[in-house]
mmCIF file of C-alpha atoms in Angstrom:
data_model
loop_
_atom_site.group_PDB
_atom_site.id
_atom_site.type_symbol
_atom_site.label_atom_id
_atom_site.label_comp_id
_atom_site.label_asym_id
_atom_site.label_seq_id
_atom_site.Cartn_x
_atom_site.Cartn_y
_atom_site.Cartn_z
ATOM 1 C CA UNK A 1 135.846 31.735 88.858
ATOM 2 C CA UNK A 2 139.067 29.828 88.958
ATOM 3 C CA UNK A 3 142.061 29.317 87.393
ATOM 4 C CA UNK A 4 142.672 25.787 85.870
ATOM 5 C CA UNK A 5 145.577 24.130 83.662
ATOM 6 C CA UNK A 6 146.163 21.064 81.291
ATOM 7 C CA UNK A 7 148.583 18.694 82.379
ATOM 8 C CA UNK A 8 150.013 15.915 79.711
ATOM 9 C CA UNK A 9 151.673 13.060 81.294
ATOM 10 C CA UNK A 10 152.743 11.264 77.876
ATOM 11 C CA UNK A 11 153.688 12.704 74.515
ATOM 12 C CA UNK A 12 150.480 11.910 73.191
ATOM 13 C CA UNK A 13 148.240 11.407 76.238
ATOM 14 C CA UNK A 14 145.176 12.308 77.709
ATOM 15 C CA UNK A 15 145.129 15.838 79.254
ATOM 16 C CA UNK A 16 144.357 16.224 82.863
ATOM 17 C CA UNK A 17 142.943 19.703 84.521
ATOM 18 C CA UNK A 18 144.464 20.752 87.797
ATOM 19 C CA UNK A 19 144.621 24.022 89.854
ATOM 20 C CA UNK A 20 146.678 26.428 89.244
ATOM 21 C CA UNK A 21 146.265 27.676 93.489
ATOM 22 C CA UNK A 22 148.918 30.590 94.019
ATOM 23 C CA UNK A 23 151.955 29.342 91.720
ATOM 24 C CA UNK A 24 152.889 31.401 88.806
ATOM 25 C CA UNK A 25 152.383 28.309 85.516
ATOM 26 C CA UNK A 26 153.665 29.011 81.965
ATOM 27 C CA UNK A 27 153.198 26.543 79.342
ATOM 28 C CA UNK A 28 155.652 24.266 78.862
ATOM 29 C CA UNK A 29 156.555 24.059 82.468
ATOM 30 C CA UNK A 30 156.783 20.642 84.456
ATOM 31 C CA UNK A 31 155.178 20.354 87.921
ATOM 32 C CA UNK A 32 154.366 17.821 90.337
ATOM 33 C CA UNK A 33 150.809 16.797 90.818
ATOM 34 C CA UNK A 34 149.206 13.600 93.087
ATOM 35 C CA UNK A 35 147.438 11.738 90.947
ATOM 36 C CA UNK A 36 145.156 8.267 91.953
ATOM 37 C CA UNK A 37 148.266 6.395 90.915
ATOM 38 C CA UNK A 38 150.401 8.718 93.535
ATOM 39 C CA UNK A 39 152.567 11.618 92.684
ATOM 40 C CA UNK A 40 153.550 12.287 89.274
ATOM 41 C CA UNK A 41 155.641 14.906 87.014
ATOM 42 C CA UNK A 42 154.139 16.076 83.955
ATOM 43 C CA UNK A 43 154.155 18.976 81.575
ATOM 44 C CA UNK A 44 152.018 21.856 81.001
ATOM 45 C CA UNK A 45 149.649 22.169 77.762
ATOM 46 C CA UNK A 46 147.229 24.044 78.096
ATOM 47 C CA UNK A 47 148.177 27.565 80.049
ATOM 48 C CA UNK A 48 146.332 28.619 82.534
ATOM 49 C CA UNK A 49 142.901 30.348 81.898
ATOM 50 C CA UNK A 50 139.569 31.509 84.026
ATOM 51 C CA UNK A 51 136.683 28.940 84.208
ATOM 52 C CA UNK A 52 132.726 29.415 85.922
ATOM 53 C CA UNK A 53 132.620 27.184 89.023
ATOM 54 C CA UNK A 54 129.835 25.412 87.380
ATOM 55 C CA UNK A 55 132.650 24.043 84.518
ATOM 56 C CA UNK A 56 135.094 23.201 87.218
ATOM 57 C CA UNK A 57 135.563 19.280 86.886
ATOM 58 C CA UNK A 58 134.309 17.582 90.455
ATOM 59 C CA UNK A 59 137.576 16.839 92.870
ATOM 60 C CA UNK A 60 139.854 19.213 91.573
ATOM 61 C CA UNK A 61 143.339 19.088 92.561
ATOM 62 C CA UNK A 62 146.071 21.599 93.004
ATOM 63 C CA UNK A 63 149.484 21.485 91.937
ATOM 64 C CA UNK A 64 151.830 20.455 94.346
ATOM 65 C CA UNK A 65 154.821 22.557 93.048
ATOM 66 C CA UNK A 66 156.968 23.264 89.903
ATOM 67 C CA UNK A 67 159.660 20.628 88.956
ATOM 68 C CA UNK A 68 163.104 21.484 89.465
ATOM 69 C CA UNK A 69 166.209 20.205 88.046
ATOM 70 C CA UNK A 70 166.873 17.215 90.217
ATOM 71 C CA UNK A 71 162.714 16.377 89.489
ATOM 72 C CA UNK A 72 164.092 15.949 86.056
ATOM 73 C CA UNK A 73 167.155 14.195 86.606
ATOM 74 C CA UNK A 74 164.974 11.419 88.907
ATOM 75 C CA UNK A 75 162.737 11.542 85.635
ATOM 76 C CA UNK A 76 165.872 10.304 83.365
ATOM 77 C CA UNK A 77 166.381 7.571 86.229
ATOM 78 C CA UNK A 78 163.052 6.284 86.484
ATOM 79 C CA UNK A 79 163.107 5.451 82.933
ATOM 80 C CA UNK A 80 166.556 3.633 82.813
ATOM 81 C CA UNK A 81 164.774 1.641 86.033
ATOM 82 C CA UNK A 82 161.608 1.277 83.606
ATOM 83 C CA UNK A 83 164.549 -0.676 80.764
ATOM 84 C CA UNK A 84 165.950 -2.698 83.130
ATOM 85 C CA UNK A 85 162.365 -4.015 84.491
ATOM 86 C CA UNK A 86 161.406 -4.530 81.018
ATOM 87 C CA UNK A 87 164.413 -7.226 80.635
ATOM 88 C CA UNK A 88 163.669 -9.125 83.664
ATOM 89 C CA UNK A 89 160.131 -8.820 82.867
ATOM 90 C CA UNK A 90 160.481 -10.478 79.427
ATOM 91 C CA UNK A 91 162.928 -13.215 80.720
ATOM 92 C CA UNK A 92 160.628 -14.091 83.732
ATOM 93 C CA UNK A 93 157.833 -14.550 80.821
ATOM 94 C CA UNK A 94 160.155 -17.046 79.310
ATOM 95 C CA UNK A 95 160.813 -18.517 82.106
ATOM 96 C CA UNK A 96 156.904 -19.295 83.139
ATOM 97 C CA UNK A 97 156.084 -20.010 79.593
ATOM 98 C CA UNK A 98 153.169 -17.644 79.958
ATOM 99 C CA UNK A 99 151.632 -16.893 76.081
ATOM 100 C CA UNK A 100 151.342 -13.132 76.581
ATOM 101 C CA UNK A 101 153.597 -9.851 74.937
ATOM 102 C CA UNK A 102 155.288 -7.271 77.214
ATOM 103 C CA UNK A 103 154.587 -3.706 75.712
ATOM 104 C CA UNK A 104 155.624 -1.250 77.963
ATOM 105 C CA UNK A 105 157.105 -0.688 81.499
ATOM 106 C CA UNK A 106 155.829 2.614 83.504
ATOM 107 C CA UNK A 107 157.126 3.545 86.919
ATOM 108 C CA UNK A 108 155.633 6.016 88.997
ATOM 109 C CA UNK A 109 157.404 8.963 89.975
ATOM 110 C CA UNK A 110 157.989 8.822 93.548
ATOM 111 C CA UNK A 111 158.717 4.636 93.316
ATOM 112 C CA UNK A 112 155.194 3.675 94.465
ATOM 113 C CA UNK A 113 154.068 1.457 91.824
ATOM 114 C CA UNK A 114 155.541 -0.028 88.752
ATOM 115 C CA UNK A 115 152.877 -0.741 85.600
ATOM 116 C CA UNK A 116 153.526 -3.552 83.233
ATOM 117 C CA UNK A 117 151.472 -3.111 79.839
ATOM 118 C CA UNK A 118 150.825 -6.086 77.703
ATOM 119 C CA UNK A 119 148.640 -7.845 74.989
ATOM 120 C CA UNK A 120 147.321 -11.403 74.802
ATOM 121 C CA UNK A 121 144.640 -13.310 73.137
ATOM 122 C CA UNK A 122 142.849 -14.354 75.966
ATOM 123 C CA UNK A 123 143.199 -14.776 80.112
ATOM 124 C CA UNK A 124 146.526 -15.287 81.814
ATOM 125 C CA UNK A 125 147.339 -16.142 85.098
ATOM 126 C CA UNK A 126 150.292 -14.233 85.912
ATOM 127 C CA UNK A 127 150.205 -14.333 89.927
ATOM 128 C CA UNK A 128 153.221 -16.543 89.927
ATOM 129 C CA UNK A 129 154.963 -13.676 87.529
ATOM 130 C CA UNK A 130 153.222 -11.138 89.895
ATOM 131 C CA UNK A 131 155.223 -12.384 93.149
ATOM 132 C CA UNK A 132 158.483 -12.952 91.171
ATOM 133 C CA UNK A 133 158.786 -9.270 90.212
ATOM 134 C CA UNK A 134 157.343 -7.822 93.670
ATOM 135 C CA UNK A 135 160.593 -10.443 94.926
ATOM 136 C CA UNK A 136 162.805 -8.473 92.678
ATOM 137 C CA UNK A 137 162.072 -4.744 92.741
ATOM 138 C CA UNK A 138 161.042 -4.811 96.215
ATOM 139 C CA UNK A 139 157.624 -2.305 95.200
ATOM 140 C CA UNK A 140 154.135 -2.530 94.138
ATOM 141 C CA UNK A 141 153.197 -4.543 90.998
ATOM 142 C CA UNK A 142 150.409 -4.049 88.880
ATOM 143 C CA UNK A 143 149.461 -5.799 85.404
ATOM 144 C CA UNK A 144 147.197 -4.824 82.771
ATOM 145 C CA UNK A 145 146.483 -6.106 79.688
ATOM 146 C CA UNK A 146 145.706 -3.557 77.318
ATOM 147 C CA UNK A 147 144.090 -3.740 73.509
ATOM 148 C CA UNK A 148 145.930 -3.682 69.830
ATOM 149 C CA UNK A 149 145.022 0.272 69.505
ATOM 150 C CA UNK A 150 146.702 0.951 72.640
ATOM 151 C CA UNK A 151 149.397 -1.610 71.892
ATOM 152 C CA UNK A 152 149.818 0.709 68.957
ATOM 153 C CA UNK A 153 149.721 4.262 70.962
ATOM 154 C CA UNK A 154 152.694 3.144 72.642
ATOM 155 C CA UNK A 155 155.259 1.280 70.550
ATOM 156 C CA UNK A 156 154.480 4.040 67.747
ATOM 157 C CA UNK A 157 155.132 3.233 63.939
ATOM 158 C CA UNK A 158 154.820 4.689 60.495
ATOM 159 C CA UNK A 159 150.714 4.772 58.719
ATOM 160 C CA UNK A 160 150.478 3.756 55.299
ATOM 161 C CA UNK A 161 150.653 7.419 54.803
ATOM 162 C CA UNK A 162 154.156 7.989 55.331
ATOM 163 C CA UNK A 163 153.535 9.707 58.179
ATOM 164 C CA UNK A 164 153.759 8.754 62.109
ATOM 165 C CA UNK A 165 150.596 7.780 63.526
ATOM 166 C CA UNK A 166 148.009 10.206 64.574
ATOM 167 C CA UNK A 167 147.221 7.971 68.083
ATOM 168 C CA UNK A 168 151.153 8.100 69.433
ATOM 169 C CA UNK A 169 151.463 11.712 67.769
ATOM 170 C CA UNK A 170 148.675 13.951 69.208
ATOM 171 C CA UNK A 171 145.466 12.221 69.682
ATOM 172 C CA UNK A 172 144.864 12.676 73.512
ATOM 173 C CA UNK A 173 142.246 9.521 73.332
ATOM 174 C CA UNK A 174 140.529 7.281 70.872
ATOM 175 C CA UNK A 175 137.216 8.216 68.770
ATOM 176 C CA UNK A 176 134.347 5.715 67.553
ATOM 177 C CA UNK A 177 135.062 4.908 64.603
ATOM 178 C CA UNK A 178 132.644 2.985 61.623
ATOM 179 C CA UNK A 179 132.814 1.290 58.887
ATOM 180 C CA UNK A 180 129.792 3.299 58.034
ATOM 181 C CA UNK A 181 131.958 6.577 57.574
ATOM 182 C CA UNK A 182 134.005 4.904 55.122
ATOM 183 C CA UNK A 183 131.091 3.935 52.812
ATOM 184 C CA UNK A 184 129.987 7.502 53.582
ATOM 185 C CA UNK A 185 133.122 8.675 51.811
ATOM 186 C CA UNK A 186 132.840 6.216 49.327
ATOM 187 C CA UNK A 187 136.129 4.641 49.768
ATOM 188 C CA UNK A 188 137.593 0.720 49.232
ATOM 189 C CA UNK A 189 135.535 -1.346 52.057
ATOM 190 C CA UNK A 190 138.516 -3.566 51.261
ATOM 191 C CA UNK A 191 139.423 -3.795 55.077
ATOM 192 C CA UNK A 192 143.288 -3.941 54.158
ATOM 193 C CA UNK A 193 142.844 -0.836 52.381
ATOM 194 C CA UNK A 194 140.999 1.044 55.420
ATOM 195 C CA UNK A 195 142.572 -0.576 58.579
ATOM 196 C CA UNK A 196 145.808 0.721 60.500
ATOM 197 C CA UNK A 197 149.024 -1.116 61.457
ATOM 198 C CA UNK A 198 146.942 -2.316 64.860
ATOM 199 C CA UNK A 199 144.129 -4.028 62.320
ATOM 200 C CA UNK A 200 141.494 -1.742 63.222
ATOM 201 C CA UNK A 201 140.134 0.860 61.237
ATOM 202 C CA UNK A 202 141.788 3.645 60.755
ATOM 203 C CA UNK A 203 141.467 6.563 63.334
ATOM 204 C CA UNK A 204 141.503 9.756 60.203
ATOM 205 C CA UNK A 205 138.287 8.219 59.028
ATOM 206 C CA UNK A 206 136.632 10.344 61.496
ATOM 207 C CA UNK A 207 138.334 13.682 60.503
ATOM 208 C CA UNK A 208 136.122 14.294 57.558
ATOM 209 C CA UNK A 209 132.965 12.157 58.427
ATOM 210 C CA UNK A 210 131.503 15.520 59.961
ATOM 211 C CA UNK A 211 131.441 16.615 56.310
ATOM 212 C CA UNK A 212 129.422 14.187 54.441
ATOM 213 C CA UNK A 213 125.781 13.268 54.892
ATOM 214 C CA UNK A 214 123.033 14.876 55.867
ATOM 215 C CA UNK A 215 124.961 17.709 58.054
ATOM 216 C CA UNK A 216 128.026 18.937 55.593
ATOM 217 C CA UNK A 217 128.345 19.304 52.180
ATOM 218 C CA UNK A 218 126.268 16.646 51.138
ATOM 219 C CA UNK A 219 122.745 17.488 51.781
ATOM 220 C CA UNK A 220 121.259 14.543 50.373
ATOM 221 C CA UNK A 221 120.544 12.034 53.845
ATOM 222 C CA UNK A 222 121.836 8.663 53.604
ATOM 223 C CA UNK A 223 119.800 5.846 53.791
ATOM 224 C CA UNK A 224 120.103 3.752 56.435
ATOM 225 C CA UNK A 225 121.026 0.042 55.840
ATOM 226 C CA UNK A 226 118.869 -2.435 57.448
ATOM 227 C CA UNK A 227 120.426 -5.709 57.354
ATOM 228 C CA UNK A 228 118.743 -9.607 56.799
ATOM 229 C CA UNK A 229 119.941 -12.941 57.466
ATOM 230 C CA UNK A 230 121.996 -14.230 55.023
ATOM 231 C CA UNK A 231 123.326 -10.701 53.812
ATOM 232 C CA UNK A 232 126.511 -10.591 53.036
ATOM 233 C CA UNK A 233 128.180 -7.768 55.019
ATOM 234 C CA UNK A 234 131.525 -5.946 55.506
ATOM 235 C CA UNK A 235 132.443 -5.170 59.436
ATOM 236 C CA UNK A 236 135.366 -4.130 61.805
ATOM 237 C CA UNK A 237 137.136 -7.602 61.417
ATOM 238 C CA UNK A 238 136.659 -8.631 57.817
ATOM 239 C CA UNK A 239 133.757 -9.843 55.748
ATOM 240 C CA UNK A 240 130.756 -12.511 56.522
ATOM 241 C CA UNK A 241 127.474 -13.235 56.552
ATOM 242 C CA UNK A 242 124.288 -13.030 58.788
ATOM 243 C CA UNK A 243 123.461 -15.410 60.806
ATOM 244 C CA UNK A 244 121.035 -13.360 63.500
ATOM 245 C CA UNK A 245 119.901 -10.775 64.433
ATOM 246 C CA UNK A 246 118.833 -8.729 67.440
ATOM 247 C CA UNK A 247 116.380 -5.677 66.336
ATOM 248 C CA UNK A 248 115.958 -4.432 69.997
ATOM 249 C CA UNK A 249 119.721 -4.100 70.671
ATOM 250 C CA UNK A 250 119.866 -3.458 66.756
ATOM 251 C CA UNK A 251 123.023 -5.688 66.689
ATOM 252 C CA UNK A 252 123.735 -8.909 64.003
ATOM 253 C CA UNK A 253 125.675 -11.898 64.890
ATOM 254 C CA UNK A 254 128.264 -12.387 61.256
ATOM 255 C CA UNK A 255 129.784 -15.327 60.916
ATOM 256 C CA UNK A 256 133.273 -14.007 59.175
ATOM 257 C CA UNK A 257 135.053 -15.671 56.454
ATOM 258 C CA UNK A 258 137.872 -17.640 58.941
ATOM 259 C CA UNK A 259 134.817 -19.127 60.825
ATOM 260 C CA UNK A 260 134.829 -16.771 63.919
ATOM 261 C CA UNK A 261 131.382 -15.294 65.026
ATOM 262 C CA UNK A 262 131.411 -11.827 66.078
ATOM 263 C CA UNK A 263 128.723 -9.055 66.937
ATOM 264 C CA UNK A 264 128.127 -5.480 65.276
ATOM 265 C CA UNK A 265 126.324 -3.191 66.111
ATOM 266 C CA UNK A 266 124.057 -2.101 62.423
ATOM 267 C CA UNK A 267 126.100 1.016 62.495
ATOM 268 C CA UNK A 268 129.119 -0.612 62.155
ATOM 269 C CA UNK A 269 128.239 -2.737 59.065
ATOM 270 C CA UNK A 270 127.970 -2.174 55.193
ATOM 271 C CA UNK A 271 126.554 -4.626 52.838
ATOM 272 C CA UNK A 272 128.969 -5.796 50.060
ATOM 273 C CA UNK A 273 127.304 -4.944 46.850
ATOM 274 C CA UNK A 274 126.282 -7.536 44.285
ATOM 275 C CA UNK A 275 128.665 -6.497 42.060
ATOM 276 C CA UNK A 276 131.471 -7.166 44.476
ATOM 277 C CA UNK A 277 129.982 -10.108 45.207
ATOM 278 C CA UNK A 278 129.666 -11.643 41.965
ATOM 279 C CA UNK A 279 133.191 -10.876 41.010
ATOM 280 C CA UNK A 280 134.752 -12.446 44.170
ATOM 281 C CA UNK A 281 135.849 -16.008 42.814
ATOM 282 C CA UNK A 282 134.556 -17.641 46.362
ATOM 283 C CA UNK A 283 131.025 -16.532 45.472
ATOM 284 C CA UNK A 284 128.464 -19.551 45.146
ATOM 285 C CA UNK A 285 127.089 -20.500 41.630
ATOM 286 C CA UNK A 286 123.717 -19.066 42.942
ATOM 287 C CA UNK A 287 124.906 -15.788 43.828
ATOM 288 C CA UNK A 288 126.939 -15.284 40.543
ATOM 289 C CA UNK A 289 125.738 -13.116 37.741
ATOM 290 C CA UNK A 290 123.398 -14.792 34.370
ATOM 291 C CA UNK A 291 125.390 -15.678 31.146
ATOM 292 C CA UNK A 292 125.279 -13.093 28.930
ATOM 293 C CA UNK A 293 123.290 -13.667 25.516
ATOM 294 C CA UNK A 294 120.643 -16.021 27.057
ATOM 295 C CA UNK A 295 116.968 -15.393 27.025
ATOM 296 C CA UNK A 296 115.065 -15.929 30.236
ATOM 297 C CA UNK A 297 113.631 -18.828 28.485
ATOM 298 C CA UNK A 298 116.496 -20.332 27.707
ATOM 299 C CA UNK A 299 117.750 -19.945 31.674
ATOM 300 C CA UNK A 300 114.694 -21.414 32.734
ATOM 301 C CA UNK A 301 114.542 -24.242 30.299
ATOM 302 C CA UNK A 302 118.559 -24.804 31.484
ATOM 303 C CA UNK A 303 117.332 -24.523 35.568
ATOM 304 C CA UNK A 304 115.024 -27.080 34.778
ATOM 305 C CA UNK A 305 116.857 -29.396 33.422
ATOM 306 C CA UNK A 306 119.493 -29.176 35.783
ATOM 307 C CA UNK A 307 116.728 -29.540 38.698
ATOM 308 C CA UNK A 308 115.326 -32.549 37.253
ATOM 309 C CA UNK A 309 115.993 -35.369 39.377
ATOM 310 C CA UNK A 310 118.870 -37.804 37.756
ATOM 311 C CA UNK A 311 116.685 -41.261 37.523
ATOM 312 C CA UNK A 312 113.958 -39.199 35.196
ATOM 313 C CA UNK A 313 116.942 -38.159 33.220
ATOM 314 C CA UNK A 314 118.540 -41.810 32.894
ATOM 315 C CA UNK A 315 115.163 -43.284 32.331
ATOM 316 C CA UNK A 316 114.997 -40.807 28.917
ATOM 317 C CA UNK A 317 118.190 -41.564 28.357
ATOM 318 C CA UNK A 318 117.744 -45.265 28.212
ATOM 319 C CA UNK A 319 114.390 -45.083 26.358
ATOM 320 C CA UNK A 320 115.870 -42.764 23.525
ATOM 321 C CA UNK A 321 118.798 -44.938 23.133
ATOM 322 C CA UNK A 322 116.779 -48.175 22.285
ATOM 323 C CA UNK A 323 114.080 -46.170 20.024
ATOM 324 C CA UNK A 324 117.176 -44.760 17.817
ATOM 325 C CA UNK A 325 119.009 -48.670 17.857
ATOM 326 C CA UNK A 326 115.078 -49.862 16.734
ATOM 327 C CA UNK A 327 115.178 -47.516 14.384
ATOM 328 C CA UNK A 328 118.764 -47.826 12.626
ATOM 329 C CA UNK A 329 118.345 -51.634 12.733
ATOM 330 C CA UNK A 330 114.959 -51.271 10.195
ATOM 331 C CA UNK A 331 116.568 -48.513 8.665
ATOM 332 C CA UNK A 332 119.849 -50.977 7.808
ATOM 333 C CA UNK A 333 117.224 -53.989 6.883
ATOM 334 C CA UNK A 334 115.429 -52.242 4.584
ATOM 335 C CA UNK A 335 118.589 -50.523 2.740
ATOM 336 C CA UNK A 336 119.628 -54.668 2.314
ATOM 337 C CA UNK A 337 116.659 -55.800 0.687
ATOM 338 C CA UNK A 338 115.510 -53.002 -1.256
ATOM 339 C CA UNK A 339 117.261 -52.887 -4.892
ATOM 340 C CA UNK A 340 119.729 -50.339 -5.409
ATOM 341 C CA UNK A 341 117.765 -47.244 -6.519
ATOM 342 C CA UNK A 342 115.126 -48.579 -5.671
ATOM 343 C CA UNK A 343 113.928 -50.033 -8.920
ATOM 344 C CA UNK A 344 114.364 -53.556 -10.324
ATOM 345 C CA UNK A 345 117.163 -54.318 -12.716
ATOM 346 C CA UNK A 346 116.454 -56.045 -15.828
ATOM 347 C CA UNK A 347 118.554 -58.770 -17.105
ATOM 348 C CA UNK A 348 121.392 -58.714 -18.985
ATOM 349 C CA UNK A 349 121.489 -60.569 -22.453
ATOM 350 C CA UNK A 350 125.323 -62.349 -22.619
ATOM 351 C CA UNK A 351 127.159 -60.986 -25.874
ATOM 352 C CA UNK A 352 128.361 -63.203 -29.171
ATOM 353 C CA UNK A 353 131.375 -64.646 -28.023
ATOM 354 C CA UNK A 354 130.785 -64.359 -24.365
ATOM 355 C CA UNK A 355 130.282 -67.967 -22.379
ATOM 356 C CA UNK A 356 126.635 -68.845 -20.975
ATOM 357 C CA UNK A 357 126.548 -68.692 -16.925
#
C-alpha cells in the first residue's frame, strides 16, 4: 500500500497523482512537485488516501515539499512576468505579420521555460518569433498551437446557459462527444442550437447520454444509422451530403454546405429527416414534397410532360396551330356564303306607292 494525492495545477485542470512520502498533506495545501516541464507549485485536491501497489500509476513521484509564503509570493510574480510577455509577444506578432492569435502566456515556476499558447488556421513558421523572444527574456521558449476547445478552457466565457462554462469551471479534461447523443435526446440538430461558444458541440451533451438508449431509462435499443451516398446528413461542422464512403474504417467523406470536405466517423453523423429537408428553402425541386390534391395520375401525366423533350413539344405545337387556323378559315367561309339562318329568303314584293328598284 501507499499513500497517494491529487495535485491541480490550473483552476480547472487535469489532476496529477504524486506521493505523499513522509510529509503531513491536507487538502487545500500548495506544494512543490518536479514535473516533465521542471518544478512546479500546485494545489492539493484530492487528500491523501491508501492505494494497492498494483493501482499505483508507473513513475510515481514524491512531493518535493510544502509551499511557503515566499513560494506564493514568486507565484504572484511569475504571473505579472507571464502579462508582460504576453505584450511583447503580441507586438512581435505584429511586427512579423505572422496570421496566428496569442491565447495565453505560462511560465514555469522555477524560470525554466516560458509556454506561449495560440490558435491558427493552419502552419506557421514562427522560428524568427522563436529567437526574438529567447533574445528578450533570456530563457527557454516553447510554442504550441492549441485547438478552439482549449482556446475556450482558457480565456473562459459565459454558455448560452447563463452559466460559466463547464470546461474552464471543473472539467479536469475533455469527453467524446456526438452528434449521435443529441438525436438520442431528441433535441434541435440545428448545430447553432447544440454547439458552444468554441463551435463545437457542446460538452453537457454527455451528462445525460448514459441515460437514454438501450442502458438507462429507455429500454427500447436504438437503431443504428447506416448512411448512403447522397444522404443528406448533419455532423460536427454543419450539414452536407455524402460523397463516399469507407465501410472498413466505417467513416463518410460529407461535402458541407460552404464547400469544405470533411470526414466523420458514422457515429458522429445523423441523417436530416425528409421533413426537414423538404421545408429547407435550398432543397432541390426533386427532393421537395408532392402538391397536395393531385392524383398519382395526374403527377405522372405532369412528369411526363415536363420530360418530354422540347422539339416533340414545338412540333405539336406548330401542327395544332395550323389545324385550328384550317379550321377557323372554313369555318369563316362557310358562315359567308351560307344564308343567314340558314334558309333562303324569299323576295320581297315593293308596296303601292313605293318606287321599282
Amino acid at each position: 500500500m501507499q499513500t497517494i494525492i491529487g495535485v491541480r495545477f490550473k483552476s480547472a485542470g487535469k489532476i496529477y497523482s504524486f506521493g505523499q512520502g513522509r510529509l503531513t498533506i491536507a487538502e487545500g495545501d500548495h506544494v512543490i512537485v518536479e514535473t516533465s516541464r521542471g518544478m512546479e507549485c500546485g494545489k492539493v485536491v484530492i487528500p491523501p488516501r491508501e492505494v494497492p501497489d498494483e493501482s499505483v500509476p508507473p513513475n510515481l513521484r514524491i512531493v518535493h515539499r510544502i509551499a511557503d509564503a515566499s513560494d506564493l509570493a514568486r507565484i504572484d510574480e511569475n504571473r505579472a512576468r507571464e502579462r508582460e510577455a504576453r505584450t511583447v509577444c503580441e507586438e512581435k506578432i505584429k511586427e512579423l505579420e505572422l496570421k496566428m492569435k496569442l491565447v495565453d502566456v505560462e511560465l514555469t515556476f522555477d524560470l525554466s521555460k516560458m509556454l506561449f499558447y495560440f490558435t491558427a488556421d493552419g502552419r506557421v513558421d514562427f522560428r524568427q518569433l522563436v529567437r526574438e523572444l529567447a533574445g528578450v527574456f533570456r530563457t527557454r521558449i516553447e510554442l504550441r498551437q492549441i485547438g478552439v476547445r482549449d482556446e475556450a478552457k482558457m480565456m473562459g466565457g459565459m454558455g448560452c446557459c447563463g452559466r460559466p462554462l463547464c470546461c474552464a469551471s471543473f472539467l479536469g479534461d475533455f469527453v467524446p462527444v456526438s452528434i449521435r447523443m443529441a438525436k438520442e435526446q431528441n433535441l434541435s440538430l440545428n448545430p447553432t442550437k447544440i454547439s458552444g461558444i468554441c463551435g463545437r458541440l457542446m460538452c453537457c451533451l454527455k451528462y445525460e447520454s448514459d441515460g437514454y438508449g438501450c442502458g438507462g431509462c429507455m429500454k427500447v435499443k436504438k437503431t443504428e444509422y447506416t448512411p448512403a451516398v447522397s444522404d443528406r446528413v448533419i455532423a460536427e461542422d454543419g450539414e452536407g451530403r455524402i460523397v463516399a464512403l469507407n465501410e472498413q474504417r466505417r467513416t463518410a467523406t460529407i461535402l458541407m454546405d460552404d464547400g469544405k470536405t470533411v470526414v466523420a466517423a458514422w457515429e458522429d453523423i445523423a441523417r436530416v429527416e425528409e421533413e426537414e429537408r423538404t421545408a429547407c428553402p435550398h432543397t432541390s425541386r426533386r427532393e421537395r414534397a408532392p402538391r397536395e390534391g393531385r392524383t398519382p395520375r395526374e403527377q405522372r401525366e405532369g412528369r411526363e410532360r415536363r420530360e418530354r423533350p422540347a422539339a416533340a413539344r414545338q412540333h405539336e405545337g406548330q401542327h395544332g396551330e395550323r389545324r385550328e387556323r384550317g379550321e377557323r378559315t372554313q369555318r369563316s367561309a362557310g358562315e359567308r356564303h351560307r344564308p343567314q339562318g340558314g334558309k333562303r329568303q324569299p323576295r320581297r314584293t315593293p308596296r303601292q306607292g313605293e318606287p321599282h328598284e
